[in-house]
Structure formats: C-alpha cells, structure tokens
Coordinates of C-alpha atoms and ligand atoms in Angstrom, one line a residue:
M451 CA 0.0 0.0 0.0
Y452 CA 1.1 3.6 -0.3
N453 CA 0.3 7.2 0.7
V454 CA 0.9 10.3 -1.4
R455 CA 1.5 13.1 1.1
P456 CA 1.0 16.8 0.5
K457 CA 2.4 18.2 3.7
V458 CA 1.0 21.7 3.6
P459 CA 2.7 24.6 5.3
R460 CA 2.0 25.5 8.9
V461 CA -0.6 22.9 9.7
A462 CA 0.2 21.2 13.0
A463 CA -1.3 17.9 11.8
G464 CA 1.5 17.8 9.2
A465 CA 3.9 16.8 11.9
V466 CA 4.1 13.0 12.3
P467 CA 5.1 11.9 15.8
W468 CA 7.8 9.3 16.7
H469 CA 6.5 5.9 15.7
Q470 CA 7.3 2.5 14.1
D471 CA 5.3 1.8 11.0
K472 CA 4.5 -1.6 12.5
S473 CA 2.2 0.0 15.0
Y474 CA -0.3 0.6 12.2
W475 CA -1.0 -3.1 11.6
P476 CA -2.8 -5.0 14.3
D477 CA -1.0 -8.3 13.5
A478 CA 2.1 -6.4 14.5
N479 CA 4.8 -9.1 14.6
S480 CA 4.1 -11.2 11.5
N481 CA 3.7 -8.8 8.6
P482 CA 7.1 -7.3 7.7
V483 CA 6.9 -4.2 5.7
V484 CA 9.6 -2.1 4.0
T485 CA 8.9 1.5 3.3
V486 CA 10.4 3.4 0.3
W487 CA 9.9 7.1 1.1
I488 CA 10.5 9.4 -1.9
S489 CA 10.4 13.1 -1.8
F490 CA 9.1 15.0 -4.9
V491 CA 10.6 18.3 -3.6
D492 CA 13.8 18.9 -1.6
A493 CA 12.9 17.7 1.9
T494 CA 14.5 20.0 4.4
L495 CA 14.5 20.8 8.1
E496 CA 12.2 23.7 7.3
N497 CA 9.6 21.8 5.3
G498 CA 9.4 18.8 7.5
C499 CA 11.9 16.1 6.4
L500 CA 12.1 12.7 8.1
H501 CA 14.0 12.2 11.4
V502 CA 15.1 8.7 12.5
L503 CA 16.5 7.1 15.6
P504 CA 19.5 5.0 14.3
R505 CA 19.6 1.3 15.0
T506 CA 16.0 1.1 16.2
Q507 CA 15.4 -0.9 13.1
T508 CA 16.3 -4.1 15.0
H509 CA 13.9 -3.4 17.9
K510 CA 10.7 -5.2 18.6
V511 CA 7.5 -3.2 18.6
H512 CA 7.5 -0.6 21.4
A513 CA 4.4 0.3 23.3
F514 CA 2.5 3.0 21.5
H515 CA -0.7 5.0 21.8
R516 CA -2.9 7.1 19.4
E517 CA -2.1 10.8 19.8
T518 CA -5.1 13.1 20.3
Y519 CA -3.5 16.5 19.6
S520 CA -3.4 16.6 15.8
G521 CA -6.9 15.4 15.0
T522 CA -5.3 12.6 12.9
G523 CA -4.8 9.9 15.5
F524 CA -1.3 9.1 14.5
T525 CA 0.4 6.3 16.5
E526 CA 3.1 7.6 18.8
V527 CA 5.9 5.9 20.8
D528 CA 6.7 7.5 24.2
L529 CA 10.4 7.7 23.7
E530 CA 11.3 8.0 27.4
A531 CA 9.1 5.0 28.4
A532 CA 10.7 3.0 25.5
G533 CA 14.2 3.9 26.8
L534 CA 15.0 5.9 23.6
V535 CA 16.9 9.2 23.6
R536 CA 15.6 11.9 21.3
D537 CA 19.1 13.6 21.2
R538 CA 20.4 10.6 19.3
S539 CA 18.0 11.3 16.4
V540 CA 19.3 12.1 12.9
A541 CA 17.5 14.4 10.5
L542 CA 17.4 13.2 6.9
P543 CA 17.2 16.2 4.6
I544 CA 17.3 15.0 1.0
P545 CA 17.1 16.4 -2.6
A546 CA 14.0 15.9 -4.6
G547 CA 13.8 12.4 -6.2
T548 CA 15.8 10.7 -3.4
A549 CA 14.5 7.5 -1.8
I550 CA 14.9 6.6 1.8
L551 CA 14.4 2.9 2.7
F552 CA 13.5 1.7 6.2
N553 CA 11.8 -1.2 7.8
D554 CA 8.7 -1.2 9.9
R555 CA 10.8 -1.2 13.2
L556 CA 12.7 2.0 12.6
V557 CA 11.5 4.7 15.0
H558 CA 11.0 7.9 12.9
C559 CA 9.0 11.1 12.7
S560 CA 8.7 14.2 10.7
T561 CA 8.3 17.8 11.8
R562 CA 5.7 20.3 10.6
N563 CA 6.2 22.3 7.4
D564 CA 7.3 25.8 8.2
S565 CA 8.1 26.7 4.7
D566 CA 5.9 28.5 2.1
H567 CA 5.4 25.5 -0.2
V568 CA 3.9 22.0 0.0
R569 CA 6.3 19.1 0.9
W570 CA 5.1 16.4 -1.6
S571 CA 6.3 12.9 -0.9
V572 CA 5.1 9.3 -1.4
D573 CA 5.7 6.4 0.9
L574 CA 5.4 3.0 -0.8
R575 CA 5.2 0.0 1.5
Y576 CA 6.3 -3.4 0.3
Q577 CA 5.5 -6.7 2.1
P578 CA 5.5 -10.4 1.2
T579 CA 2.7 -11.5 -1.0
D580 CA 1.2 -14.0 1.4
Q581 CA 0.5 -11.4 4.0
D582 CA -2.6 -9.3 4.8
P583 CA -2.9 -6.8 1.9
M584 CA -4.2 -4.3 4.5
T585 CA -7.0 -3.1 2.3
S586 CA -8.4 -0.8 5.1
H587 CA -5.4 1.4 4.2
G588 CA -6.4 1.6 0.5
A589 CA -5.8 -0.4 -2.6
G590 CA -2.3 -1.7 -3.0
F591 CA -0.4 -3.1 -6.0
L592 CA 1.6 -6.2 -6.8
A593 CA 5.3 -5.7 -7.5
R594 CA 7.3 -8.3 -9.4
S595 CA 11.0 -8.3 -10.3
R596 CA 11.4 -7.5 -14.1
K597 CA 14.3 -10.0 -14.2
H598 CA 12.7 -12.7 -12.2
P599 CA 9.0 -12.4 -12.4
E600 CA 8.5 -16.0 -11.2
R601 CA 10.0 -15.2 -7.8
V602 CA 7.6 -14.4 -5.1
A603 CA 8.7 -13.5 -1.5
H604 CA 6.8 -15.3 1.2
L605 CA 6.8 -14.5 4.9
N606 CA 9.2 -17.3 5.8
D607 CA 11.8 -15.9 3.4
W608 CA 11.7 -12.7 5.3
L609 CA 11.7 -14.2 8.8
A610 CA 14.7 -16.5 8.1
E611 CA 17.0 -13.4 8.0
R612 CA 15.2 -11.1 10.5
P613 CA 15.2 -12.1 14.1
E614 CA 13.6 -8.8 15.1
H615 CA 10.4 -10.0 13.5
S616 CA 9.8 -12.8 15.9
T617 CA 6.4 -12.9 17.7
V618 CA 7.7 -11.5 21.0
R619 CA 7.0 -7.9 21.8
A620 CA 9.6 -5.6 23.3
Ligands
AKG946 O1 6.0 11.8 5.2 C1 6.1 12.0 6.4 O2 6.1 13.2 6.9 C2 6.1 10.9 7.4 C3 6.1 9.6 6.8 C4 6.1 8.4 7.7 O3 6.2 8.6 8.9 C5 6.0 7.1 7.1 O4 6.0 7.0 5.9 O5 5.9 6.2 7.9

C-alpha cells in the first residue's frame, strides 16, 4: 500500500510523531513491511523532512498510543518510556527524487512544514505476497521483479533473516 503526502505549510497535523510503522498493523509481529519514502521536492529541516533514531530498526514493537492533539490519530511511541533518547535522532534532509528505505521497526517522525510550499512525498510499502494486503489502508499493487517475475517472496523468506520479526513484543 502507499500514501501520497502533500504536507501543507503551517498545519500542525502535518507533523508525524515518533512511531514505528508496525504500529499501524494489528498483527504487528508477522507482517514485515519495508517503506520506500520518496520526496518529490527537496525535503528540508524547514519543510518537515524525516528524522530517525538510528539502530532502532532491530527493535521489537515498542508500546504506543494514538495521539489526540493533531486530529489525525497518529500512532506515537513515548520515547522515554521506551528507553529511547531523542538527542540521538538524525534528520534526513534529501534532494527531490531521493529515496529513503527503512523497515517497519525504525522509530521515525517528521516535523511540521514551516516553509511556504507543500512538501510532496510518497511512501510506498512493500511486504511479502502471502501477508494481509491491509485493504483498510487503501488499494495496493503487486510488485514483481522484471528480471525474475517468477520469484515471489513469502513470509518465511523474510523471517529467516530477520530475528527482530519474531512474535515476541519488546
Ligand atoms: O512523510 C512524512 O512526513 C512521514 C512519513 C512516515 O512517517 C512514514 O511513511 O511512515
């Protein structure tokens, strides 16, 4: 599934709080998803680029709640309760057309857009074909390798190499 995001200037709900993408899927430990986040404009500190907490991509799912201040109901990790340190975060400003890839464990956020233009981006999410297509989040698409269209990744192919996706929560 995917989202196209027009992050409009000076709207508080444009800021996305610290979260792991996994928190958006109820079957949180058996549906590995990789996000490909592509900015259509230069993503900057001013217009609300992504920020990440390095090395959290190997964590299990942290406790989270739905925030109530933006009107959007984003999921949010309480960094302190999770033992995470905001000061270790890294901002990822990138030129237009650049892609950032991360897994569904990486703790990340984006700040609000304080520029005078829309920060357009798309986040494409890829998962094994035998997993829940998550239709409640919109229509998805089937991606195949052009070189090896016969190859299909199943959940067990993913799990074999990714201990962080075991069924135990953090
Ligand atoms: O585009 C943004 O500002 C946030 C994107 C995000 O958090 C995500 O794709 O999971």
